[in-house]
């Protein structure tokens, strides 16, 4: 068994210290462990309505083609995204989930002598992609759980090559003001890439949405990532995308695997994008669920962080991990966020009215249990 010892020492420095990403607990796993059925999972910010029926039909329609390689350029999906968002197809990069694009950016732009800035309580994939390529993370303390842009700006130095900003942020749901965000991006040195992660863009109140795509003409160092995993209900097929300058897209395209987006995902995403009705219903269910959960929290005397996403983090004033375990025993999967330095919070994805009620009932039981 000597090899197991040495194998860790063979890994590059950054990887030796990496802590793997912890996903939300799968429903099947809890079924296996506790022999429960009728489990409610509100742990991974998935769409409680499921995928668009049109996306499901599109997947069926391409099944007979599965022996063929997919279109490695994603021509049709890029065309549809370009039309919808009024960009040039050369500004689009498709990823195996937007997480892949975050990784492509790191591999394209970072060396071990570079520094990367992101906020405390920001999305857990940023430190992973940073460390995996041996770059150094500069984590800037949050302000009221959100990004402190002034402090982040002050953290920029000659080594800063990349900045990650999630807007809204996960797991806090905090949203930056459009003008403050643009001022921040505009003040960055040209040598510093800004990744604006808009995984929850569709859930932002239309009055609060930034015209981030409009900024691309002015800032060639800006990259905006979005995904089909959340509002579009396609987390299972893994597809996300980014908008950037054509030059940045060209570079990412050199690094990516030739067929990083599979045929089912490409077909599903194109159909989902066209199903504006399903998206609208998704947003309405989310808004109603947000009101339902916050009303429940108020009744329980709990405070929460106002969220612009499809999830909300509530302050339990006790161990989030232990409440998480007690909820599991009642068939409800939430997300403890101790790894985000929020040990007394629990993050809950907004579900259907019935799922939200199951969660609130279980939480009430757990918190009033002596
Ligand atoms: C969920 C999420 C993503 C991406 O998920 P993919 O499924 O890889 O597209 C990216 N950023 C944030 C902040 C997220 O919460």
GROMACS .gro file of C-alpha atoms and ligand atoms in nm:
model
  385
    1UNK     CA    1   0.000   0.000   0.000
    2UNK     CA    2   0.304   0.230  -0.033
    3UNK     CA    3   0.162   0.388  -0.347
    4UNK     CA    4  -0.135   0.542  -0.166
    5UNK     CA    5   0.103   0.749   0.048
    6UNK     CA    6   0.312   0.876  -0.236
    7UNK     CA    7   0.025   0.941  -0.471
    8UNK     CA    8  -0.088   1.244  -0.269
    9UNK     CA    9   0.261   1.389  -0.277
   10UNK     CA   10   0.266   1.360  -0.654
   11UNK     CA   11  -0.031   1.591  -0.693
   12UNK     CA   12   0.037   1.957  -0.768
   13UNK     CA   13   0.046   2.182  -0.459
   14UNK     CA   14  -0.296   2.342  -0.506
   15UNK     CA   15  -0.467   2.006  -0.548
   16UNK     CA   16  -0.305   1.862  -0.236
   17UNK     CA   17  -0.489   2.120  -0.026
   18UNK     CA   18  -0.819   2.110  -0.215
   19UNK     CA   19  -1.139   2.027  -0.031
   20UNK     CA   20  -1.392   1.876  -0.272
   21UNK     CA   21  -1.723   2.051  -0.343
   22UNK     CA   22  -2.007   1.913  -0.133
   23UNK     CA   23  -2.325   1.884  -0.336
   24UNK     CA   24  -2.675   1.881  -0.189
   25UNK     CA   25  -2.775   1.535  -0.069
   26UNK     CA   26  -2.944   1.336  -0.349
   27UNK     CA   27  -3.298   1.213  -0.276
   28UNK     CA   28  -3.202   0.850  -0.351
   29UNK     CA   29  -2.919   0.862  -0.099
   30UNK     CA   30  -3.152   0.967   0.183
   31UNK     CA   31  -3.401   0.700   0.075
   32UNK     CA   32  -3.125   0.438   0.102
   33UNK     CA   33  -2.996   0.563   0.435
   34UNK     CA   34  -3.322   0.615   0.623
   35UNK     CA   35  -3.564   0.400   0.427
   36UNK     CA   36  -3.785   0.707   0.382
   37UNK     CA   37  -4.009   0.783   0.088
   38UNK     CA   38  -4.182   1.105  -0.012
   39UNK     CA   39  -3.869   1.309   0.041
   40UNK     CA   40  -3.861   1.683  -0.023
   41UNK     CA   41  -3.530   1.813  -0.158
   42UNK     CA   42  -3.477   2.188  -0.126
   43UNK     CA   43  -3.099   2.176  -0.132
   44UNK     CA   44  -2.959   2.255  -0.476
   45UNK     CA   45  -3.162   2.548  -0.612
   46UNK     CA   46  -3.326   2.330  -0.874
   47UNK     CA   47  -3.653   2.418  -1.049
   48UNK     CA   48  -3.940   2.263  -0.847
   49UNK     CA   49  -4.159   2.256  -1.161
   50UNK     CA   50  -3.906   2.040  -1.344
   51UNK     CA   51  -3.786   2.105  -1.697
   52UNK     CA   52  -3.997   2.267  -1.966
   53UNK     CA   53  -4.218   2.003  -2.136
   54UNK     CA   54  -4.077   2.134  -2.464
   55UNK     CA   55  -3.725   2.057  -2.347
   56UNK     CA   56  -3.827   1.703  -2.255
   57UNK     CA   57  -3.979   1.655  -2.599
   58UNK     CA   58  -3.664   1.790  -2.763
   59UNK     CA   59  -3.455   1.534  -2.573
   60UNK     CA   60  -3.682   1.253  -2.697
   61UNK     CA   61  -3.657   1.384  -3.050
   62UNK     CA   62  -3.276   1.362  -3.063
   63UNK     CA   63  -3.242   1.023  -2.898
   64UNK     CA   64  -3.214   0.835  -3.226
   65UNK     CA   65  -2.906   1.047  -3.308
   66UNK     CA   66  -2.707   0.947  -3.000
   67UNK     CA   67  -2.456   0.740  -3.196
   68UNK     CA   68  -2.330   1.064  -3.354
   69UNK     CA   69  -2.103   1.319  -3.192
   70UNK     CA   70  -2.288   1.635  -3.094
   71UNK     CA   71  -2.230   1.964  -3.276
   72UNK     CA   72  -1.903   2.068  -3.114
   73UNK     CA   73  -1.972   2.433  -3.197
   74UNK     CA   74  -2.325   2.434  -3.057
   75UNK     CA   75  -2.434   2.630  -3.363
   76UNK     CA   76  -2.811   2.625  -3.309
   77UNK     CA   77  -2.805   2.701  -2.939
   78UNK     CA   78  -2.558   2.985  -2.989
   79UNK     CA   79  -2.777   3.126  -3.266
   80UNK     CA   80  -3.081   3.114  -3.034
   81UNK     CA   81  -2.891   3.279  -2.746
   82UNK     CA   82  -2.750   3.546  -2.978
   83UNK     CA   83  -3.098   3.631  -3.106
   84UNK     CA   84  -3.254   3.640  -2.763
   85UNK     CA   85  -2.986   3.850  -2.596
   86UNK     CA   86  -2.879   4.057  -2.895
   87UNK     CA   87  -2.513   3.954  -2.898
   88UNK     CA   88  -2.287   3.813  -3.168
   89UNK     CA   89  -2.249   3.433  -3.170
   90UNK     CA   90  -1.871   3.486  -3.145
   91UNK     CA   91  -1.928   3.631  -2.797
   92UNK     CA   92  -2.080   3.306  -2.666
   93UNK     CA   93  -1.910   3.013  -2.499
   94UNK     CA   94  -2.106   2.701  -2.404
   95UNK     CA   95  -2.007   2.497  -2.101
   96UNK     CA   96  -2.088   2.167  -1.934
   97UNK     CA   97  -2.273   2.366  -1.674
   98UNK     CA   98  -2.154   2.721  -1.615
   99UNK     CA   99  -1.915   2.566  -1.364
  100UNK     CA  100  -1.712   2.440  -1.657
  101UNK     CA  101  -1.679   2.794  -1.786
  102UNK     CA  102  -1.551   2.909  -1.446
  103UNK     CA  103  -1.288   2.638  -1.476
  104UNK     CA  104  -1.203   2.729  -1.836
  105UNK     CA  105  -1.143   3.088  -1.731
  106UNK     CA  106  -0.907   2.976  -1.456
  107UNK     CA  107  -0.715   2.746  -1.690
  108UNK     CA  108  -0.698   3.011  -1.961
  109UNK     CA  109  -0.579   3.304  -1.750
  110UNK     CA  110  -0.416   3.186  -1.426
  111UNK     CA  111  -0.065   3.077  -1.335
  112UNK     CA  112   0.065   2.995  -0.985
  113UNK     CA  113   0.200   3.349  -0.951
  114UNK     CA  114  -0.142   3.510  -1.006
  115UNK     CA  115  -0.398   3.619  -0.749
  116UNK     CA  116  -0.774   3.586  -0.760
  117UNK     CA  117  -1.020   3.796  -0.562
  118UNK     CA  118  -1.362   3.688  -0.446
  119UNK     CA  119  -1.585   3.760  -0.150
  120UNK     CA  120  -1.630   3.578   0.177
  121UNK     CA  121  -1.951   3.366   0.160
  122UNK     CA  122  -1.922   3.352  -0.222
  123UNK     CA  123  -1.986   3.046  -0.437
  124UNK     CA  124  -1.771   2.744  -0.339
  125UNK     CA  125  -1.650   2.672  -0.692
  126UNK     CA  126  -1.434   2.989  -0.703
  127UNK     CA  127  -1.176   2.866  -0.451
  128UNK     CA  128  -1.171   2.522  -0.616
  129UNK     CA  129  -1.090   2.641  -0.969
  130UNK     CA  130  -0.840   2.892  -0.829
  131UNK     CA  131  -0.651   2.642  -0.617
  132UNK     CA  132  -0.660   2.367  -0.879
  133UNK     CA  133  -0.436   2.576  -1.107
  134UNK     CA  134  -0.213   2.679  -0.817
  135UNK     CA  135  -0.317   3.046  -0.808
  136UNK     CA  136  -0.365   3.233  -0.480
  137UNK     CA  137  -0.712   3.327  -0.354
  138UNK     CA  138  -0.765   3.663  -0.182
  139UNK     CA  139  -1.091   3.635   0.007
  140UNK     CA  140  -1.236   3.976   0.093
  141UNK     CA  141  -1.458   3.999   0.404
  142UNK     CA  142  -1.825   4.042   0.319
  143UNK     CA  143  -2.040   4.340   0.413
  144UNK     CA  144  -2.384   4.241   0.545
  145UNK     CA  145  -2.327   3.897   0.385
  146UNK     CA  146  -2.284   4.058   0.042
  147UNK     CA  147  -1.986   4.165  -0.167
  148UNK     CA  148  -1.797   4.467  -0.029
  149UNK     CA  149  -1.700   4.619  -0.364
  150UNK     CA  150  -1.492   4.898  -0.211
  151UNK     CA  151  -1.284   4.649  -0.012
  152UNK     CA  152  -1.253   4.426  -0.318
  153UNK     CA  153  -1.129   4.719  -0.525
  154UNK     CA  154  -0.869   4.796  -0.261
  155UNK     CA  155  -0.753   4.434  -0.267
  156UNK     CA  156  -0.658   4.461  -0.634
  157UNK     CA  157  -0.282   4.471  -0.691
  158UNK     CA  158  -0.042   4.404  -0.977
  159UNK     CA  159  -0.081   4.028  -0.930
  160UNK     CA  160  -0.460   4.028  -0.952
  161UNK     CA  161  -0.557   3.852  -1.272
  162UNK     CA  162  -0.916   3.747  -1.199
  163UNK     CA  163  -1.213   3.857  -0.989
  164UNK     CA  164  -1.524   3.646  -0.935
  165UNK     CA  165  -1.852   3.818  -0.849
  166UNK     CA  166  -2.177   3.626  -0.806
  167UNK     CA  167  -2.482   3.846  -0.854
  168UNK     CA  168  -2.707   3.739  -0.692
  169UNK     CA  169  -2.462   3.558  -0.469
  170UNK     CA  170  -2.506   3.197  -0.360
  171UNK     CA  171  -2.563   3.108  -0.073
  172UNK     CA  172  -2.657   3.455   0.059
  173UNK     CA  173  -2.890   3.571  -0.222
  174UNK     CA  174  -2.750   3.924  -0.193
  175UNK     CA  175  -2.771   4.151  -0.498
  176UNK     CA  176  -2.540   4.437  -0.593
  177UNK     CA  177  -2.678   4.763  -0.730
  178UNK     CA  178  -2.629   4.785  -1.107
  179UNK     CA  179  -2.454   5.124  -1.105
  180UNK     CA  180  -2.217   5.024  -0.822
  181UNK     CA  181  -2.128   4.706  -1.003
  182UNK     CA  182  -2.060   4.886  -1.329
  183UNK     CA  183  -1.845   5.146  -1.156
  184UNK     CA  184  -1.645   4.866  -0.998
  185UNK     CA  185  -1.590   4.687  -1.328
  186UNK     CA  186  -1.506   5.011  -1.506
  187UNK     CA  187  -1.237   5.097  -1.250
  188UNK     CA  188  -1.054   4.764  -1.283
  189UNK     CA  189  -0.716   4.756  -1.457
  190UNK     CA  190  -0.733   4.606  -1.809
  191UNK     CA  191  -0.509   4.324  -1.692
  192UNK     CA  192  -0.776   4.199  -1.455
  193UNK     CA  193  -1.055   3.971  -1.580
  194UNK     CA  194  -1.393   4.011  -1.412
  195UNK     CA  195  -1.622   3.709  -1.409
  196UNK     CA  196  -1.977   3.816  -1.336
  197UNK     CA  197  -2.163   3.499  -1.239
  198UNK     CA  198  -2.534   3.549  -1.310
  199UNK     CA  199  -2.657   3.195  -1.244
  200UNK     CA  200  -2.976   3.336  -1.089
  201UNK     CA  201  -3.026   3.629  -1.327
  202UNK     CA  202  -3.379   3.523  -1.430
  203UNK     CA  203  -3.502   3.545  -1.068
  204UNK     CA  204  -3.392   3.904  -1.011
  205UNK     CA  205  -3.679   4.151  -0.988
  206UNK     CA  206  -3.697   4.315  -1.332
  207UNK     CA  207  -3.651   4.662  -1.175
  208UNK     CA  208  -3.322   4.556  -1.017
  209UNK     CA  209  -3.160   4.379  -1.313
  210UNK     CA  210  -2.836   4.522  -1.446
  211UNK     CA  211  -2.793   4.557  -1.821
  212UNK     CA  212  -2.471   4.361  -1.784
  213UNK     CA  213  -2.471   4.245  -2.147
  214UNK     CA  214  -2.474   4.610  -2.251
  215UNK     CA  215  -2.147   4.657  -2.060
  216UNK     CA  216  -1.959   4.407  -2.277
  217UNK     CA  217  -1.888   4.662  -2.550
  218UNK     CA  218  -1.707   4.880  -2.300
  219UNK     CA  219  -1.518   4.615  -2.103
  220UNK     CA  220  -1.329   4.349  -2.301
  221UNK     CA  221  -1.212   4.204  -1.968
  222UNK     CA  222  -1.571   4.121  -1.860
  223UNK     CA  223  -1.719   3.771  -1.882
  224UNK     CA  224  -2.082   3.702  -1.784
  225UNK     CA  225  -2.180   3.344  -1.701
  226UNK     CA  226  -2.535   3.211  -1.695
  227UNK     CA  227  -2.688   2.866  -1.675
  228UNK     CA  228  -2.976   2.641  -1.772
  229UNK     CA  229  -2.948   2.461  -1.435
  230UNK     CA  230  -3.158   2.692  -1.222
  231UNK     CA  231  -3.454   2.882  -1.372
  232UNK     CA  232  -3.459   2.662  -1.683
  233UNK     CA  233  -3.475   2.340  -1.481
  234UNK     CA  234  -3.200   2.153  -1.668
  235UNK     CA  235  -2.943   2.088  -1.393
  236UNK     CA  236  -2.931   1.719  -1.483
  237UNK     CA  237  -2.804   1.762  -1.838
  238UNK     CA  238  -2.533   2.017  -1.749
  239UNK     CA  239  -2.533   2.319  -1.972
  240UNK     CA  240  -2.438   2.681  -1.915
  241UNK     CA  241  -2.302   2.967  -2.124
  242UNK     CA  242  -2.110   3.289  -2.115
  243UNK     CA  243  -2.107   3.622  -2.296
  244UNK     CA  244  -1.779   3.807  -2.338
  245UNK     CA  245  -1.569   3.986  -2.596
  246UNK     CA  246  -1.513   3.765  -2.903
  247UNK     CA  247  -1.142   3.763  -2.812
  248UNK     CA  248  -1.206   3.617  -2.467
  249UNK     CA  249  -1.446   3.360  -2.617
  250UNK     CA  250  -1.177   3.267  -2.871
  251UNK     CA  251  -0.931   3.194  -2.590
  252UNK     CA  252  -1.179   2.984  -2.389
  253UNK     CA  253  -1.263   2.793  -2.705
  254UNK     CA  254  -0.896   2.691  -2.741
  255UNK     CA  255  -0.895   2.534  -2.395
  256UNK     CA  256  -1.229   2.357  -2.387
  257UNK     CA  257  -1.282   1.991  -2.477
  258UNK     CA  258  -1.409   1.947  -2.835
  259UNK     CA  259  -1.749   1.803  -2.735
  260UNK     CA  260  -1.803   1.954  -2.392
  261UNK     CA  261  -2.179   1.987  -2.446
  262UNK     CA  262  -2.368   1.669  -2.514
  263UNK     CA  263  -2.644   1.633  -2.770
  264UNK     CA  264  -2.927   1.599  -2.518
  265UNK     CA  265  -2.819   1.914  -2.335
  266UNK     CA  266  -2.791   2.119  -2.655
  267UNK     CA  267  -3.138   2.014  -2.769
  268UNK     CA  268  -3.297   2.063  -2.428
  269UNK     CA  269  -3.143   2.407  -2.379
  270UNK     CA  270  -3.255   2.535  -2.718
  271UNK     CA  271  -3.614   2.426  -2.651
  272UNK     CA  272  -3.610   2.555  -2.293
  273UNK     CA  273  -3.490   2.896  -2.408
  274UNK     CA  274  -3.792   2.928  -2.636
  275UNK     CA  275  -4.040   2.826  -2.366
  276UNK     CA  276  -4.094   3.168  -2.210
  277UNK     CA  277  -4.421   3.052  -2.056
  278UNK     CA  278  -4.249   2.788  -1.844
  279UNK     CA  279  -3.988   3.041  -1.737
  280UNK     CA  280  -4.261   3.288  -1.640
  281UNK     CA  281  -4.444   3.026  -1.434
  282UNK     CA  282  -4.116   2.933  -1.268
  283UNK     CA  283  -4.060   3.293  -1.163
  284UNK     CA  284  -4.417   3.327  -1.030
  285UNK     CA  285  -4.389   3.008  -0.826
  286UNK     CA  286  -4.058   3.135  -0.691
  287UNK     CA  287  -4.199   3.474  -0.589
  288UNK     CA  288  -4.496   3.311  -0.416
  289UNK     CA  289  -4.269   3.058  -0.242
  290UNK     CA  290  -4.038   3.334  -0.123
  291UNK     CA  291  -4.334   3.510   0.040
  292UNK     CA  292  -4.456   3.183   0.191
  293UNK     CA  293  -4.116   3.100   0.345
  294UNK     CA  294  -4.046   3.447   0.481
  295UNK     CA  295  -4.396   3.456   0.638
  296UNK     CA  296  -4.316   3.122   0.801
  297UNK     CA  297  -3.979   3.247   0.928
  298UNK     CA  298  -4.143   3.558   1.071
  299UNK     CA  299  -4.388   3.341   1.260
  300UNK     CA  300  -4.100   3.138   1.400
  301UNK     CA  301  -3.919   3.456   1.504
  302UNK     CA  302  -3.629   3.382   1.266
  303UNK     CA  303  -3.428   3.633   1.065
  304UNK     CA  304  -3.327   3.576   0.705
  305UNK     CA  305  -3.107   3.739   0.444
  306UNK     CA  306  -3.327   3.904   0.177
  307UNK     CA  307  -3.263   3.703  -0.139
  308UNK     CA  308  -3.284   3.780  -0.510
  309UNK     CA  309  -3.241   3.414  -0.607
  310UNK     CA  310  -3.451   3.096  -0.588
  311UNK     CA  311  -3.326   3.015  -0.237
  312UNK     CA  312  -3.303   3.185   0.098
  313UNK     CA  313  -3.066   3.161   0.392
  314UNK     CA  314  -3.227   3.177   0.734
  315UNK     CA  315  -3.051   3.243   1.064
  316UNK     CA  316  -3.137   2.966   1.310
  317UNK     CA  317  -2.936   3.099   1.604
  318UNK     CA  318  -2.815   2.743   1.660
  319UNK     CA  319  -2.611   2.486   1.468
  320UNK     CA  320  -2.729   2.469   1.109
  321UNK     CA  321  -2.573   2.124   1.078
  322UNK     CA  322  -2.782   1.980   1.362
  323UNK     CA  323  -3.106   2.132   1.230
  324UNK     CA  324  -3.013   1.994   0.889
  325UNK     CA  325  -2.977   1.646   1.040
  326UNK     CA  326  -3.308   1.676   1.226
  327UNK     CA  327  -3.480   1.782   0.902
  328UNK     CA  328  -3.327   1.485   0.719
  329UNK     CA  329  -3.485   1.252   0.972
  330UNK     CA  330  -3.819   1.410   0.872
  331UNK     CA  331  -3.754   1.358   0.501
  332UNK     CA  332  -3.659   1.717   0.419
  333UNK     CA  333  -3.322   1.792   0.258
  334UNK     CA  334  -3.199   2.150   0.309
  335UNK     CA  335  -2.842   2.280   0.286
  336UNK     CA  336  -2.621   2.354   0.585
  337UNK     CA  337  -2.368   2.624   0.494
  338UNK     CA  338  -2.097   2.591   0.756
  339UNK     CA  339  -1.846   2.555   0.470
  340UNK     CA  340  -1.944   2.910   0.371
  341UNK     CA  341  -1.858   3.034   0.721
  342UNK     CA  342  -2.227   3.055   0.807
  343UNK     CA  343  -2.259   2.778   1.067
  344UNK     CA  344  -2.588   2.904   1.212
  345UNK     CA  345  -2.765   2.949   0.879
  346UNK     CA  346  -2.950   2.703   0.664
  347UNK     CA  347  -3.004   2.759   0.292
  348UNK     CA  348  -3.340   2.650   0.153
  349UNK     CA  349  -3.426   2.636  -0.215
  350UNK     CA  350  -3.773   2.766  -0.294
  351UNK     CA  351  -4.000   2.474  -0.379
  352UNK     CA  352  -4.364   2.433  -0.469
  353UNK     CA  353  -4.622   2.551  -0.217
  354UNK     CA  354  -4.657   2.193  -0.085
  355UNK     CA  355  -4.282   2.139  -0.053
  356UNK     CA  356  -4.235   2.473   0.122
  357UNK     CA  357  -4.509   2.381   0.369
  358UNK     CA  358  -4.351   2.041   0.437
  359UNK     CA  359  -4.025   2.220   0.513
  360UNK     CA  360  -4.188   2.482   0.738
  361UNK     CA  361  -4.381   2.217   0.931
  362UNK     CA  362  -4.067   2.007   0.979
  363UNK     CA  363  -3.865   2.313   1.081
  364UNK     CA  364  -4.130   2.414   1.334
  365UNK     CA  365  -4.117   2.065   1.481
  366UNK     CA  366  -3.738   2.066   1.498
  367UNK     CA  367  -3.714   2.410   1.657
  368UNK     CA  368  -3.985   2.348   1.916
  369UNK     CA  369  -3.860   1.998   2.006
  370UNK     CA  370  -3.708   2.012   2.352
  371LIG     C1  371  -2.554   2.681  -0.937
  371LIG     C2  372  -2.451   2.786  -0.959
  371LIG     C3  373  -2.368   2.788  -1.072
  371LIG     C4  374  -2.362   2.692  -1.180
  371LIG     O1  375  -2.415   2.578  -1.193
  371LIG     P1  376  -2.406   2.493  -1.326
  371LIG     O2  377  -2.504   2.387  -1.299
  371LIG     O3  378  -2.266   2.444  -1.338
  371LIG     O4  379  -2.442   2.583  -1.439
  371LIG     C5  380  -2.279   2.891  -1.088
  371LIG     N1  381  -2.270   2.988  -1.000
  371LIG     C6  382  -2.346   2.992  -0.891
  371LIG     C7  383  -2.333   3.106  -0.798
  371LIG     C8  384  -2.438   2.890  -0.866
  371LIG     O5  385  -2.509   2.893  -0.754
   0.00000   0.00000   0.00000
